[in-house]
Short mmCIF file of C-alpha atoms in Angstrom, two decimals:
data_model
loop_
_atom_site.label_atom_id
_atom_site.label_comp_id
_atom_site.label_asym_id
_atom_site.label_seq_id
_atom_site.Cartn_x
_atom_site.Cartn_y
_atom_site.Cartn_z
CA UNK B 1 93.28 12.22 45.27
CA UNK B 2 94.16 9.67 47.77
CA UNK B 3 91.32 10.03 49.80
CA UNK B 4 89.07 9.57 46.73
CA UNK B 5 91.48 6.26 45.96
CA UNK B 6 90.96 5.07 49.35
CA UNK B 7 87.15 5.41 48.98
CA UNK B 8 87.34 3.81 45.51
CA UNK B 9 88.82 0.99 47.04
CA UNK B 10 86.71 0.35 50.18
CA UNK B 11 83.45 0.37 47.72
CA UNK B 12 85.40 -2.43 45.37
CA UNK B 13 85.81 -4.13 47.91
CA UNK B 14 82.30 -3.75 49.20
CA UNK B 15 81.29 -4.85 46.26
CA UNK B 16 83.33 -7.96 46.19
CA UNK B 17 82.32 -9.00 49.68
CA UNK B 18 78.48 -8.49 48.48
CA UNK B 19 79.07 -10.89 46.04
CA UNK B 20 80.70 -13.70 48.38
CA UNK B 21 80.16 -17.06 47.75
CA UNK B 22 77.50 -17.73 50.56
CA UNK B 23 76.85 -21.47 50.02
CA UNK B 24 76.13 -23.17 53.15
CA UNK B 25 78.12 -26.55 53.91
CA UNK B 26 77.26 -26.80 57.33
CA UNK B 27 77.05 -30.17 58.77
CA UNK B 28 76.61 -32.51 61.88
CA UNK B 29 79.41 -34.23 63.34
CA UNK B 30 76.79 -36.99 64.79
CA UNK B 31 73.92 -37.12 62.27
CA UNK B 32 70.48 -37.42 63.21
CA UNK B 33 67.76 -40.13 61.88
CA UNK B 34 64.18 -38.22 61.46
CA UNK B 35 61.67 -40.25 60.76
CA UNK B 36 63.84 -43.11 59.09
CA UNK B 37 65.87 -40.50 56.83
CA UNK B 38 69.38 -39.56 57.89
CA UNK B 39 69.85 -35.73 58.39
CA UNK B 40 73.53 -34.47 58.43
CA UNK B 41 72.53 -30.85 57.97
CA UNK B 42 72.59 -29.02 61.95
CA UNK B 43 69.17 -27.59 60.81
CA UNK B 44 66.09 -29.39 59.14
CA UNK B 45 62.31 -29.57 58.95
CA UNK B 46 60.05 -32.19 60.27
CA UNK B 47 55.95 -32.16 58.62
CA UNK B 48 53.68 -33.81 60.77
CA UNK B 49 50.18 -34.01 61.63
CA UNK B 50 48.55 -32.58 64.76
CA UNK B 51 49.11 -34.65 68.38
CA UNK B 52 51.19 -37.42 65.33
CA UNK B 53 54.09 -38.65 66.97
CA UNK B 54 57.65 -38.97 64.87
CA UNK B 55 60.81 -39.42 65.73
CA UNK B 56 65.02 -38.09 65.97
CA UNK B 57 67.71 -40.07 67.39
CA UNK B 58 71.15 -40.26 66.47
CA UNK B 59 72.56 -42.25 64.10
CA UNK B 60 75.79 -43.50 66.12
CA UNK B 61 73.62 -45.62 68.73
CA UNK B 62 76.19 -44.55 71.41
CA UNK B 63 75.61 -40.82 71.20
CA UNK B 64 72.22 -39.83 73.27
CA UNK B 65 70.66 -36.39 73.08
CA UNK B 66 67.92 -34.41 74.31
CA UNK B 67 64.93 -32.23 72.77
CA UNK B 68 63.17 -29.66 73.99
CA UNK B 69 60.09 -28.08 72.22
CA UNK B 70 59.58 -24.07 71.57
CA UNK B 71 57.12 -21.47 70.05
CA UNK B 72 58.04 -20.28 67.07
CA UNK B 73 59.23 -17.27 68.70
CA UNK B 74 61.84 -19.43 70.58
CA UNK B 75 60.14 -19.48 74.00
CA UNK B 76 59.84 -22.47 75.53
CA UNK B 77 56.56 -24.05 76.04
CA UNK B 78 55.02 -23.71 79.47
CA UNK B 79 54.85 -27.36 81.68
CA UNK B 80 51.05 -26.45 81.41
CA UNK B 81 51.25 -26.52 77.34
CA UNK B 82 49.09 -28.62 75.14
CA UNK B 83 52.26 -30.96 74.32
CA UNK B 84 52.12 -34.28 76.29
CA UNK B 85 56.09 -33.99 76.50
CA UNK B 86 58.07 -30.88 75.65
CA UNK B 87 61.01 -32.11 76.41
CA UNK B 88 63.01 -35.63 77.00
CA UNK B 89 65.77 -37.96 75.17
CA UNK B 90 65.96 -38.80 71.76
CA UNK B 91 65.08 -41.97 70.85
CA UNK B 92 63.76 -43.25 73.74
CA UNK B 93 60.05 -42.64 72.79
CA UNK B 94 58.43 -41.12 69.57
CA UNK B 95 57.83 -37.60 70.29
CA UNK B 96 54.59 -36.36 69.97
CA UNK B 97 53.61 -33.01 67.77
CA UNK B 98 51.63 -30.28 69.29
CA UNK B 99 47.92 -30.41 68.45
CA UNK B 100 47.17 -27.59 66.90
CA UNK B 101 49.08 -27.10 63.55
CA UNK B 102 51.58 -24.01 62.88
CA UNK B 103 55.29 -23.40 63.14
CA UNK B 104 57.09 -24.57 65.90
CA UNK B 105 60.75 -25.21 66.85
CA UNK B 106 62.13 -28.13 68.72
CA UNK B 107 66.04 -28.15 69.87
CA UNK B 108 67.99 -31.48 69.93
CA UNK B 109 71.51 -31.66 71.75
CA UNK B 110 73.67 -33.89 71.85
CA UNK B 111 74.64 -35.01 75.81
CA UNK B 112 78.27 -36.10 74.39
CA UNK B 113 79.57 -33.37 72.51
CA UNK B 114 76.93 -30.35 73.17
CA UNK B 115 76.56 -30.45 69.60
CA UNK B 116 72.63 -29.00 68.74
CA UNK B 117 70.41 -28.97 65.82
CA UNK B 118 67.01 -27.02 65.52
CA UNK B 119 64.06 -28.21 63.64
CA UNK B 120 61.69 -26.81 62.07
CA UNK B 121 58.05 -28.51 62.81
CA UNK B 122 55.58 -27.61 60.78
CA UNK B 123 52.25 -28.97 62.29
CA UNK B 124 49.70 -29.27 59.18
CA UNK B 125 46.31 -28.22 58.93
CA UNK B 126 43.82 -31.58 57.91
CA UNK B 127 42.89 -31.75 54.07
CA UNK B 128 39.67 -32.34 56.04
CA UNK B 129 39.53 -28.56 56.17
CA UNK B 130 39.31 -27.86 52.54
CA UNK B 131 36.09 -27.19 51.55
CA UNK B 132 33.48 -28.30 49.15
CA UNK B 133 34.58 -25.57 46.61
CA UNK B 134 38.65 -26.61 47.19
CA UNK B 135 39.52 -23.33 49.35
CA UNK B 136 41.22 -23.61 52.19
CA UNK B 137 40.94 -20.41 54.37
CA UNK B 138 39.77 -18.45 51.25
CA UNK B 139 43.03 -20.45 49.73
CA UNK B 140 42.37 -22.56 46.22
CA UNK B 141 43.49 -26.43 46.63
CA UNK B 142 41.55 -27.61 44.06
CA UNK B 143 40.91 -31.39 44.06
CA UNK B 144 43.23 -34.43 44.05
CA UNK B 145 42.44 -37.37 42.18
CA UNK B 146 40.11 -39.96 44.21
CA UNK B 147 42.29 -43.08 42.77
CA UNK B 148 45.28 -43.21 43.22
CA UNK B 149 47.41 -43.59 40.08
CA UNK B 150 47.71 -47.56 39.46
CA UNK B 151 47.06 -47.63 43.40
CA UNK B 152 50.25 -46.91 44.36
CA UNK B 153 49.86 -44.95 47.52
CA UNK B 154 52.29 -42.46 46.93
CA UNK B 155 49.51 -41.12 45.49
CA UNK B 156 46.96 -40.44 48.08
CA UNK B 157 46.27 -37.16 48.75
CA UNK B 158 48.21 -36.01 50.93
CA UNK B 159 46.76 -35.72 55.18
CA UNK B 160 47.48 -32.41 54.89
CA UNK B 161 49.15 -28.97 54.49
CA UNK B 162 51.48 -26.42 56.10
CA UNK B 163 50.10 -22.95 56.50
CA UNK B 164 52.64 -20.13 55.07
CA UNK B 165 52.16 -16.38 56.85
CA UNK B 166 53.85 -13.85 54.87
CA UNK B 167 56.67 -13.36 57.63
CA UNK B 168 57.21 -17.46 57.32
CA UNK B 169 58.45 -17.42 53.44
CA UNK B 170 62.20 -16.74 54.88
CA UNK B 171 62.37 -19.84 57.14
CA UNK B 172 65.42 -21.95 56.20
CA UNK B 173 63.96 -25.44 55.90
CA UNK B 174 67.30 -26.76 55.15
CA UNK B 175 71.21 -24.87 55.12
CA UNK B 176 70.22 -23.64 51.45
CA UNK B 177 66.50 -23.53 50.74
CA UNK B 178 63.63 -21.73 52.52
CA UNK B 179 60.18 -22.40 52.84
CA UNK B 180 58.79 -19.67 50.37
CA UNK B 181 61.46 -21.10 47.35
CA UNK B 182 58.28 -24.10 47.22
CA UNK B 183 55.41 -22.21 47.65
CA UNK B 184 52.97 -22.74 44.57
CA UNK B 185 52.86 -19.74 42.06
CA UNK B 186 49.41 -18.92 41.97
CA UNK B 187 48.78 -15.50 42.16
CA UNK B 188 46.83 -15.78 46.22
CA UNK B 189 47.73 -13.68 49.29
CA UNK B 190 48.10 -15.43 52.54
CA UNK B 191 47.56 -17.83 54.31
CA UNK B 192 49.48 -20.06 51.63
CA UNK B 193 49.54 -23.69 52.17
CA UNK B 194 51.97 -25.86 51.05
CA UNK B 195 52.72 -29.90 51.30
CA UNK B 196 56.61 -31.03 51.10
CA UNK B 197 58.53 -34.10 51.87
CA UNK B 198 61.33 -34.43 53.52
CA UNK B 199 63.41 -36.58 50.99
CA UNK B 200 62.83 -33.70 48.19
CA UNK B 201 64.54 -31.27 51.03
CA UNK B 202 67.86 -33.63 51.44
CA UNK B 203 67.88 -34.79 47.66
CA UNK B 204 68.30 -30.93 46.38
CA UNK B 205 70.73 -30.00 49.00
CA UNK B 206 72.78 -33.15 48.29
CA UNK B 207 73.10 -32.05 44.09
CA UNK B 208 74.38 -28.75 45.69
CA UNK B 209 76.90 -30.40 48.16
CA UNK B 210 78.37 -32.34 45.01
CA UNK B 211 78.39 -29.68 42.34
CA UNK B 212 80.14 -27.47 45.43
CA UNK B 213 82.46 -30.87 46.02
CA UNK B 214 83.33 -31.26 42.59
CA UNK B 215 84.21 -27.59 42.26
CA UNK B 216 81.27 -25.96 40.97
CA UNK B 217 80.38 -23.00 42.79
CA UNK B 218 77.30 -22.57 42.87
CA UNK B 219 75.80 -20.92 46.09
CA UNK B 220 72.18 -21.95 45.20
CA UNK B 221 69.24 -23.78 42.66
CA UNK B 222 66.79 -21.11 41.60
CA UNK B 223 63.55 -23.19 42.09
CA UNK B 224 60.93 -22.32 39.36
CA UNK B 225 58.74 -24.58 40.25
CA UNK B 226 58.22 -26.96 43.86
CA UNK B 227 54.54 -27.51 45.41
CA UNK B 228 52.04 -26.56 43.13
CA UNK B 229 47.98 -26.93 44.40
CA UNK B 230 45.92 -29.21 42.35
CA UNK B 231 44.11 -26.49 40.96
CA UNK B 232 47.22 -24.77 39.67
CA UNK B 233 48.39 -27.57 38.35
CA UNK B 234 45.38 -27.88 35.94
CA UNK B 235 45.71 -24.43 35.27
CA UNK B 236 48.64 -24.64 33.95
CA UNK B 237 47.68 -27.81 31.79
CA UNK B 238 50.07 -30.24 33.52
CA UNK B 239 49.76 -34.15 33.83
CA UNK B 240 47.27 -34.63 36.86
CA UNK B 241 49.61 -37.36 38.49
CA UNK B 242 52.60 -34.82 38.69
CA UNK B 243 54.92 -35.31 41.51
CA UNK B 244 54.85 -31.80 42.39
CA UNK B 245 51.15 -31.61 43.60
CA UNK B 246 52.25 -34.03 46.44
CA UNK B 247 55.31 -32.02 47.81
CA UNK B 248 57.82 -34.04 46.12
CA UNK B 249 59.40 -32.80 42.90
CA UNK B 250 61.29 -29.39 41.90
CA UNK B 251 62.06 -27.86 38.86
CA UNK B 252 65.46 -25.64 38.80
CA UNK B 253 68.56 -24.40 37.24
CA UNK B 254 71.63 -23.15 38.11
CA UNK B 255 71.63 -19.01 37.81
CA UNK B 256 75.69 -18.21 39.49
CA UNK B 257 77.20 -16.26 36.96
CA UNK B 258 75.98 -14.11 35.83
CA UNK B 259 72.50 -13.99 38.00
CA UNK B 260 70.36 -12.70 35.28
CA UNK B 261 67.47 -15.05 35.70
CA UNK B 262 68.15 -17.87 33.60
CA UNK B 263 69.95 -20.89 33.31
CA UNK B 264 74.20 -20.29 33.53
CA UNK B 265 76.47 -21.46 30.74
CA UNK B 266 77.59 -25.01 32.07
CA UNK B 267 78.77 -26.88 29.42
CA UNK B 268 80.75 -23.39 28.45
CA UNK B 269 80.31 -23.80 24.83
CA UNK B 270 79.15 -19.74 24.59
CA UNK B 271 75.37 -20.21 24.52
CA UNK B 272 72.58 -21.04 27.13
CA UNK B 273 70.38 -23.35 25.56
CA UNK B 274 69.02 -26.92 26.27
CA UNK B 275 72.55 -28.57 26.67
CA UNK B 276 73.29 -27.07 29.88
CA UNK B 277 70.14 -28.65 31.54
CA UNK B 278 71.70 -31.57 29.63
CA UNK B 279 74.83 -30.80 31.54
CA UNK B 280 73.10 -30.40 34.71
CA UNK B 281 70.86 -33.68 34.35
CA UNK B 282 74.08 -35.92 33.49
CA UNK B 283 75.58 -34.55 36.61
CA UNK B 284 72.57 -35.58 38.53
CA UNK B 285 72.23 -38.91 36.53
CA UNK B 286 75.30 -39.65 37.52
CA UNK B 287 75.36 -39.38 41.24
CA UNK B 288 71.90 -41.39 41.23
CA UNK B 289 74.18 -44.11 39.20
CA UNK B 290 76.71 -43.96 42.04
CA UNK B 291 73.93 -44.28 44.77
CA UNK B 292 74.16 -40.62 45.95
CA UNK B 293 70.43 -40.30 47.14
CA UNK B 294 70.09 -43.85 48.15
CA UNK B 295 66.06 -44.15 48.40
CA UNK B 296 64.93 -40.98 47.28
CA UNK B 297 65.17 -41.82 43.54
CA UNK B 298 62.74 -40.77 41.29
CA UNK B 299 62.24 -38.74 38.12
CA UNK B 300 65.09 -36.67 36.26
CA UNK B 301 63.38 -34.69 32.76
CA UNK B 302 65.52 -32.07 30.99
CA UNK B 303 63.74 -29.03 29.23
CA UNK B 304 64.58 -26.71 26.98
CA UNK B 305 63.66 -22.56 26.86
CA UNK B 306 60.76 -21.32 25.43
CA UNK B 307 59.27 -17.77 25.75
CA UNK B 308 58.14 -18.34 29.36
CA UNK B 309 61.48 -19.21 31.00
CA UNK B 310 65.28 -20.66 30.24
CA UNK B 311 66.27 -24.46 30.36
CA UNK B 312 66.21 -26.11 33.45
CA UNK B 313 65.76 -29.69 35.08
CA UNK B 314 63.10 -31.35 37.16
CA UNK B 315 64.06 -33.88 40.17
CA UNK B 316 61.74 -35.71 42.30
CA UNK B 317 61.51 -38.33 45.04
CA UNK B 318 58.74 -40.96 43.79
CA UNK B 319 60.95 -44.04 44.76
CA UNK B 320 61.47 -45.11 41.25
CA UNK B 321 63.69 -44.23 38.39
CA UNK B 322 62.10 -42.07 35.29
CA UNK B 323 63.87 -40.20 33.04
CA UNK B 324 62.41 -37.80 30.43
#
């Protein structure tokens, strides 16, 4: 009888541990600057065009760092590589991408306090590529729009797309989301390809830094919806200017307790219905109101359940403030 107690016990607490709270709060003591944004987070993804340069320096101007470029697999590129510079300082000089696109990592340290941060660079394939029936590598694009809507450029299509390999869905483009959470739900095998911007990246993990702050715990956003190709964006009859078709918008909710696939109870009122992406959007309204995402503001819509899926809420980065 003991021994079966014991045993009892040990898978209790098994089960307890499984269920940990595994949200990731990780952060630089010396931030980084990529590309203009500011990146606390001690691991992040770059997107850039082939032989493009862009660059990382630190945000404290008297901290100095180094980088040093690897294959995917984490060796280090070979002096004899097709990168004009693998490795040097940080902000000295823009740092050129490799030229041909795919997954690569580059390691930044910091000389003062041997602090490091490794980013993700994802080298895109041209938009040139696609071809005249939309496909990409036997992939369906579809078509963007050749005006831009009311010629704002934000609108452009974009230069181009990352490739997704099966084996590439689990990257960690940020402390709490991973490549494959954006990749567009058309029913394809690989290669995927998918376009994201940074500022959609540093926008969703900031909401989950506050609700976590605020005492919320919520170890993740279930992303329904991120990238989504032209052509399955039509399919699905959505507006042809939507934000998501350029890498920049996500739909989500909030699935903690209990994880059964839809939105969680947040206003606690005993139902799950369309006041708790209410909840969820005031939240969000209200850190945009106190300057929480600084330029990346955008659009904020709340939506109700229907017989496809739960309530949830959409954010995106377009720069100006919509609400829906």
């Amino acid at each position: 009888m003991h021994k079966c107690l014991l045993l009892l016990a040990a898978l209790l607490a098994a089960a307890h541990a499984s269920e940990a709270f595994s949200f990731d709060n990780s952060m630089l003591n010396s931030k980084l600057v990529i590309n203009g944004n500011t990146v606390p987070y001690p691991i992040f993804s770059i997107f850039v065009m082939p032989n493009k340069t862009f660059t990382v320096e630190y945000e404290d101007k008297s901290h100095s760092g180094s980088f040093q470029f690897h294959y995917a697999n984490g060796e280090a590129f070979k002096t004899n590589s097709n990168l004009p510079l693998t490795r040097g300082n940080l902000g000295k000089v823009p740092i050129m991408a490799p030229k041909e696109p795919g997954y690569y990592l580059l390691k930044a340290t910091n000389k003062q306090t041997g602090e490091f941060a490794t980013l993700n660079v994802f080298v895109m394939t041209s938009m040139e590529k696609v071809d005249k029936t939309g496909k990409l590598n036997g992939y369906t694009i579809g078509k963007y729009p050749e005006k831009p809507l009311k010629d704002n450029p934000i609108y452009l299509p974009p230069p181009g797309l990352i490739e997704v390999l099966p084996e590439q869905a689990s990257i960690r483009l940020s402390p709490n989301f991973t490549l494959g959470q954006f990749l567009s739900k058309q029913q394809q095998g690989f290669p995927k390809y998918v376009h994201l911007r940074a500022g959609l990246l540093l926008k969703l993990e900031k909401i989950l830094y506050t609700l976590n702050e605020e005492g919320h715990a919520v170890e993740g956003l279930t992303i329904m919806s991120g990238y989504r190709t032209p052509y399955y964006n039509k399919a699905i009859g959505n507006v042809q200017y939507s934000r998501h078709v350029w890498g920049g918008a996500a739909d989500f909710y909030i699935d903690q307790s209990p994880k059964d696939g839809i939105m969680d109870d947040l206003n606690k009122d005993g139902v799950v219905n369309r006041d708790d992406a209410v909840w969820l959007a005031d939240f969000i309204s209200n850190m945009s109101k106190q300057g929480a995402f600084g330029p990346r503001v955008g659009g904020l819509g709340i939506y109700g359940s229907n017989a496809a899926h739960g309530p949830f809420v959409h954010v995106d980065v377009r720069g100006t403030l919509a609400r829906w």
